[in-house]
């Protein structure tokens, strides 16, 4: 099995390590970091991803990369055998997300170097030194203006209108406070077939419950 991993808001792919480490040796992974430049659209990100992967890939999109994956399915359907969205979204993820473009720089700086409370929200009981260290290292490498740009992108999302036939799996994190469960309706209206797995874990599901995520992905593999 070959898995293509598309990262969340940081865009680095560094946070996939806990998930990759628990995979059996016969599973191959390819992490595609996002283009780390302000102004790059979802469509441009998808074109770049398409240039880096083989046809008929199983694509796993985490959080922010949901729209990148959707554009990949739209523009380059031959590249995607199956799409797996992990705590992700293709419309505004919550009612508060419409204000994402107005988040103060002070708050974004806190996200780059989170205190114990924010770490608890992000990772729950899994907020150990190794995981939080990886998170801080990944976020520290992302400029504030890039984070602001991506939050503005999220704030401007509209519900998709096209219908896609590519098999879709959605991994819903039960303790996710960043993405509303209502996003499932949008996925069900966008993909002709959606399999939903509800798992214990926070928004960072591949980091807080990698075993459960892998079991769900394996069960849904075509």
mmCIF file of C-alpha atoms in Angstrom:
data_model
loop_
_atom_site.group_PDB
_atom_site.id
_atom_site.type_symbol
_atom_site.label_atom_id
_atom_site.label_comp_id
_atom_site.label_asym_id
_atom_site.label_seq_id
_atom_site.Cartn_x
_atom_site.Cartn_y
_atom_site.Cartn_z
ATOM 1 C CA UNK A 1 0.000 0.000 0.000
ATOM 2 C CA UNK A 2 1.263 3.448 -0.934
ATOM 3 C CA UNK A 3 0.067 6.452 1.080
ATOM 4 C CA UNK A 4 0.533 10.107 0.130
ATOM 5 C CA UNK A 5 0.427 12.427 3.159
ATOM 6 C CA UNK A 6 -0.591 16.096 2.849
ATOM 7 C CA UNK A 7 0.096 18.165 6.000
ATOM 8 C CA UNK A 8 -1.999 20.628 7.991
ATOM 9 C CA UNK A 9 -1.585 24.366 8.540
ATOM 10 C CA UNK A 10 2.178 24.209 9.174
ATOM 11 C CA UNK A 11 2.671 22.663 5.739
ATOM 12 C CA UNK A 12 5.898 20.918 6.714
ATOM 13 C CA UNK A 13 4.846 17.289 7.118
ATOM 14 C CA UNK A 14 7.024 16.994 10.225
ATOM 15 C CA UNK A 15 4.055 16.073 12.420
ATOM 16 C CA UNK A 16 3.361 12.848 10.515
ATOM 17 C CA UNK A 17 6.172 11.030 12.328
ATOM 18 C CA UNK A 18 3.984 9.416 15.071
ATOM 19 C CA UNK A 19 1.673 8.014 12.389
ATOM 20 C CA UNK A 20 4.428 6.803 10.074
ATOM 21 C CA UNK A 21 6.240 5.108 12.959
ATOM 22 C CA UNK A 22 3.340 2.744 13.711
ATOM 23 C CA UNK A 23 2.742 1.636 10.113
ATOM 24 C CA UNK A 24 3.708 -1.918 9.096
ATOM 25 C CA UNK A 25 6.878 -2.174 6.987
ATOM 26 C CA UNK A 26 4.995 -3.111 3.805
ATOM 27 C CA UNK A 27 3.239 0.283 3.756
ATOM 28 C CA UNK A 28 5.072 2.960 1.793
ATOM 29 C CA UNK A 29 4.531 6.635 2.602
ATOM 30 C CA UNK A 30 5.273 9.784 0.648
ATOM 31 C CA UNK A 31 4.980 13.068 2.514
ATOM 32 C CA UNK A 32 4.437 16.109 0.292
ATOM 33 C CA UNK A 33 5.171 19.387 2.127
ATOM 34 C CA UNK A 34 3.160 22.340 0.911
ATOM 35 C CA UNK A 35 4.680 25.223 -1.033
ATOM 36 C CA UNK A 36 5.672 27.560 1.783
ATOM 37 C CA UNK A 37 4.950 30.900 0.132
ATOM 38 C CA UNK A 38 2.298 33.534 0.761
ATOM 39 C CA UNK A 39 -0.179 33.826 -2.104
ATOM 40 C CA UNK A 40 -0.090 30.220 -3.321
ATOM 41 C CA UNK A 41 -3.653 29.074 -4.030
ATOM 42 C CA UNK A 42 -5.176 25.695 -3.283
ATOM 43 C CA UNK A 43 -5.201 25.025 -7.029
ATOM 44 C CA UNK A 44 -1.478 25.759 -7.308
ATOM 45 C CA UNK A 45 -0.750 23.521 -4.321
ATOM 46 C CA UNK A 46 -2.752 20.718 -5.941
ATOM 47 C CA UNK A 47 -0.864 21.089 -9.227
ATOM 48 C CA UNK A 48 2.417 20.800 -7.347
ATOM 49 C CA UNK A 49 1.239 17.696 -5.459
ATOM 50 C CA UNK A 50 0.108 16.100 -8.721
ATOM 51 C CA UNK A 51 3.588 16.597 -10.169
ATOM 52 C CA UNK A 52 5.130 14.732 -7.234
ATOM 53 C CA UNK A 53 2.941 11.615 -6.939
ATOM 54 C CA UNK A 54 2.052 8.555 -9.004
ATOM 55 C CA UNK A 55 -1.368 7.786 -10.442
ATOM 56 C CA UNK A 56 -3.876 5.857 -8.305
ATOM 57 C CA UNK A 57 -2.474 7.054 -4.992
ATOM 58 C CA UNK A 58 -4.250 6.811 -1.648
ATOM 59 C CA UNK A 59 -4.114 10.428 -0.514
ATOM 60 C CA UNK A 60 -4.405 11.354 3.172
ATOM 61 C CA UNK A 61 -5.217 15.022 3.762
ATOM 62 C CA UNK A 62 -4.812 16.444 7.250
ATOM 63 C CA UNK A 63 -6.747 19.541 8.400
ATOM 64 C CA UNK A 64 -5.849 22.544 6.175
ATOM 65 C CA UNK A 65 -4.871 20.312 3.230
ATOM 66 C CA UNK A 66 -8.477 19.241 2.727
ATOM 67 C CA UNK A 67 -8.982 21.866 0.028
ATOM 68 C CA UNK A 68 -5.668 20.977 -1.594
ATOM 69 C CA UNK A 69 -6.867 17.363 -1.782
ATOM 70 C CA UNK A 70 -10.246 18.431 -3.158
ATOM 71 C CA UNK A 71 -8.562 20.417 -5.923
ATOM 72 C CA UNK A 72 -6.322 17.433 -6.633
ATOM 73 C CA UNK A 73 -9.441 15.281 -7.080
ATOM 74 C CA UNK A 74 -11.023 17.900 -9.337
ATOM 75 C CA UNK A 75 -8.037 18.686 -11.546
ATOM 76 C CA UNK A 76 -6.137 15.400 -11.542
ATOM 77 C CA UNK A 77 -8.601 12.561 -10.748
ATOM 78 C CA UNK A 78 -6.252 10.003 -12.271
ATOM 79 C CA UNK A 79 -3.832 10.673 -9.407
ATOM 80 C CA UNK A 80 -6.294 9.716 -6.667
ATOM 81 C CA UNK A 81 -7.475 6.162 -6.132
ATOM 82 C CA UNK A 82 -8.973 7.033 -2.755
ATOM 83 C CA UNK A 83 -9.051 10.139 -0.588
ATOM 84 C CA UNK A 84 -8.876 10.123 3.214
ATOM 85 C CA UNK A 85 -9.662 13.326 5.094
ATOM 86 C CA UNK A 86 -8.359 13.475 8.677
ATOM 87 C CA UNK A 87 -10.011 16.101 10.913
ATOM 88 C CA UNK A 88 -10.170 18.111 7.721
ATOM 89 C CA UNK A 89 -12.541 20.459 5.909
ATOM 90 C CA UNK A 90 -13.494 21.717 2.438
ATOM 91 C CA UNK A 91 -15.692 24.540 3.739
ATOM 92 C CA UNK A 92 -15.430 26.793 6.767
ATOM 93 C CA UNK A 93 -14.664 24.361 9.607
ATOM 94 C CA UNK A 94 -16.611 26.292 12.255
ATOM 95 C CA UNK A 95 -18.688 29.434 12.739
ATOM 96 C CA UNK A 96 -15.656 31.184 14.232
ATOM 97 C CA UNK A 97 -13.387 30.381 11.295
ATOM 98 C CA UNK A 98 -14.880 33.239 9.251
ATOM 99 C CA UNK A 99 -12.867 35.570 11.498
ATOM 100 C CA UNK A 100 -9.612 33.690 10.879
ATOM 101 C CA UNK A 101 -8.148 36.496 8.845
ATOM 102 C CA UNK A 102 -8.431 38.854 11.808
ATOM 103 C CA UNK A 103 -6.606 36.799 14.421
ATOM 104 C CA UNK A 104 -4.021 39.028 16.164
ATOM 105 C CA UNK A 105 -0.346 38.312 15.644
ATOM 106 C CA UNK A 106 0.037 37.852 19.410
ATOM 107 C CA UNK A 107 -2.263 34.819 19.293
ATOM 108 C CA UNK A 108 -0.421 33.329 16.331
ATOM 109 C CA UNK A 109 2.837 33.740 18.231
ATOM 110 C CA UNK A 110 1.255 31.802 21.097
ATOM 111 C CA UNK A 111 0.363 29.033 18.638
ATOM 112 C CA UNK A 112 4.016 28.875 17.596
ATOM 113 C CA UNK A 113 5.105 28.536 21.242
ATOM 114 C CA UNK A 114 2.007 27.210 23.041
ATOM 115 C CA UNK A 115 1.523 27.186 26.808
ATOM 116 C CA UNK A 116 0.421 24.090 28.717
ATOM 117 C CA UNK A 117 -3.293 24.892 28.350
ATOM 118 C CA UNK A 118 -3.151 25.214 24.563
ATOM 119 C CA UNK A 119 -1.075 22.042 24.343
ATOM 120 C CA UNK A 120 -3.770 20.251 26.343
ATOM 121 C CA UNK A 121 -6.421 21.492 23.922
ATOM 122 C CA UNK A 122 -4.360 20.448 20.907
ATOM 123 C CA UNK A 123 -3.142 17.063 22.101
ATOM 124 C CA UNK A 124 -5.203 16.128 25.151
ATOM 125 C CA UNK A 125 -3.536 13.535 27.354
ATOM 126 C CA UNK A 126 -0.992 12.775 24.610
ATOM 127 C CA UNK A 127 0.825 16.093 25.059
ATOM 128 C CA UNK A 128 4.220 14.600 25.901
ATOM 129 C CA UNK A 129 7.595 16.285 25.468
ATOM 130 C CA UNK A 130 8.374 14.562 22.173
ATOM 131 C CA UNK A 131 5.077 15.446 20.511
ATOM 132 C CA UNK A 132 4.976 19.023 21.764
ATOM 133 C CA UNK A 133 8.604 19.482 20.763
ATOM 134 C CA UNK A 134 7.813 18.387 17.210
ATOM 135 C CA UNK A 135 4.829 20.728 17.105
ATOM 136 C CA UNK A 136 6.829 23.721 18.301
ATOM 137 C CA UNK A 137 9.647 22.968 15.875
ATOM 138 C CA UNK A 138 7.218 22.665 12.943
ATOM 139 C CA UNK A 139 5.266 25.805 13.794
ATOM 140 C CA UNK A 140 8.403 27.824 14.499
ATOM 141 C CA UNK A 141 9.525 27.252 10.926
ATOM 142 C CA UNK A 142 6.375 28.860 9.495
ATOM 143 C CA UNK A 143 6.408 32.683 9.100
ATOM 144 C CA UNK A 144 3.531 34.593 10.692
ATOM 145 C CA UNK A 145 2.500 36.116 7.377
ATOM 146 C CA UNK A 146 2.092 32.626 5.904
ATOM 147 C CA UNK A 147 -0.094 31.506 8.817
ATOM 148 C CA UNK A 148 -2.209 34.648 8.409
ATOM 149 C CA UNK A 149 -2.589 34.011 4.681
ATOM 150 C CA UNK A 150 -3.747 30.432 5.221
ATOM 151 C CA UNK A 151 -6.222 31.494 7.902
ATOM 152 C CA UNK A 152 -7.658 34.029 5.443
ATOM 153 C CA UNK A 153 -7.988 31.255 2.877
ATOM 154 C CA UNK A 154 -9.932 29.160 5.374
ATOM 155 C CA UNK A 155 -12.133 32.127 6.293
ATOM 156 C CA UNK A 156 -13.110 32.614 2.650
ATOM 157 C CA UNK A 157 -14.089 28.999 1.924
ATOM 158 C CA UNK A 158 -17.484 28.301 0.394
ATOM 159 C CA UNK A 159 -19.346 25.012 0.148
ATOM 160 C CA UNK A 160 -18.295 23.069 -2.976
ATOM 161 C CA UNK A 161 -20.918 22.711 -5.687
ATOM 162 C CA UNK A 162 -19.449 19.922 -7.843
ATOM 163 C CA UNK A 163 -19.942 16.212 -7.194
ATOM 164 C CA UNK A 164 -17.039 13.722 -7.219
ATOM 165 C CA UNK A 165 -17.110 9.935 -7.548
ATOM 166 C CA UNK A 166 -13.680 9.222 -5.994
ATOM 167 C CA UNK A 167 -14.099 7.008 -2.891
ATOM 168 C CA UNK A 168 -13.842 9.159 0.234
ATOM 169 C CA UNK A 169 -13.119 8.295 3.856
ATOM 170 C CA UNK A 170 -13.468 10.792 6.685
ATOM 171 C CA UNK A 171 -11.764 10.314 10.073
ATOM 172 C CA UNK A 172 -13.629 12.361 12.667
ATOM 173 C CA UNK A 173 -11.851 13.148 15.941
ATOM 174 C CA UNK A 174 -14.320 13.047 18.841
ATOM 175 C CA UNK A 175 -12.361 15.639 20.872
ATOM 176 C CA UNK A 176 -11.793 18.045 17.974
ATOM 177 C CA UNK A 177 -12.532 21.623 19.085
ATOM 178 C CA UNK A 178 -11.332 23.240 15.850
ATOM 179 C CA UNK A 179 -13.465 21.490 13.228
ATOM 180 C CA UNK A 180 -17.215 21.120 13.691
ATOM 181 C CA UNK A 181 -18.904 17.771 13.082
ATOM 182 C CA UNK A 182 -21.214 19.655 10.710
ATOM 183 C CA UNK A 183 -18.499 19.516 8.038
ATOM 184 C CA UNK A 184 -19.581 15.929 7.379
ATOM 185 C CA UNK A 185 -22.682 17.197 5.570
ATOM 186 C CA UNK A 186 -20.484 19.082 3.121
ATOM 187 C CA UNK A 187 -18.401 15.991 2.382
ATOM 188 C CA UNK A 188 -21.540 13.902 1.909
ATOM 189 C CA UNK A 189 -22.838 16.469 -0.577
ATOM 190 C CA UNK A 190 -19.526 16.614 -2.438
ATOM 191 C CA UNK A 191 -18.558 12.945 -2.721
ATOM 192 C CA UNK A 192 -20.937 10.282 -3.971
ATOM 193 C CA UNK A 193 -19.654 7.818 -1.372
ATOM 194 C CA UNK A 194 -18.295 8.767 2.060
ATOM 195 C CA UNK A 195 -17.262 6.315 4.794
ATOM 196 C CA UNK A 196 -17.018 7.968 8.235
ATOM 197 C CA UNK A 197 -14.953 6.668 11.163
ATOM 198 C CA UNK A 198 -15.425 8.399 14.526
ATOM 199 C CA UNK A 199 -12.279 8.025 16.619
ATOM 200 C CA UNK A 200 -11.050 9.071 20.022
ATOM 201 C CA UNK A 201 -8.550 11.878 19.709
ATOM 202 C CA UNK A 202 -8.119 15.602 19.255
ATOM 203 C CA UNK A 203 -7.864 17.643 16.048
ATOM 204 C CA UNK A 204 -4.327 16.240 15.762
ATOM 205 C CA UNK A 205 -5.718 12.760 15.286
ATOM 206 C CA UNK A 206 -2.724 11.211 13.511
ATOM 207 C CA UNK A 207 -0.615 12.301 16.472
ATOM 208 C CA UNK A 208 -2.981 11.493 19.373
ATOM 209 C CA UNK A 209 -4.444 8.258 17.994
ATOM 210 C CA UNK A 210 -2.225 7.012 15.161
ATOM 211 C CA UNK A 211 -3.130 3.352 15.734
ATOM 212 C CA UNK A 212 -6.852 4.021 15.525
ATOM 213 C CA UNK A 213 -6.379 6.170 12.438
ATOM 214 C CA UNK A 214 -4.373 3.453 10.710
ATOM 215 C CA UNK A 215 -6.957 0.783 11.564
ATOM 216 C CA UNK A 216 -9.690 2.956 10.022
ATOM 217 C CA UNK A 217 -7.649 3.713 6.904
ATOM 218 C CA UNK A 218 -6.765 0.054 6.431
ATOM 219 C CA UNK A 219 -10.410 -0.982 6.865
ATOM 220 C CA UNK A 220 -11.491 1.511 4.210
ATOM 221 C CA UNK A 221 -8.710 0.778 1.707
ATOM 222 C CA UNK A 222 -9.911 -0.287 -1.724
#
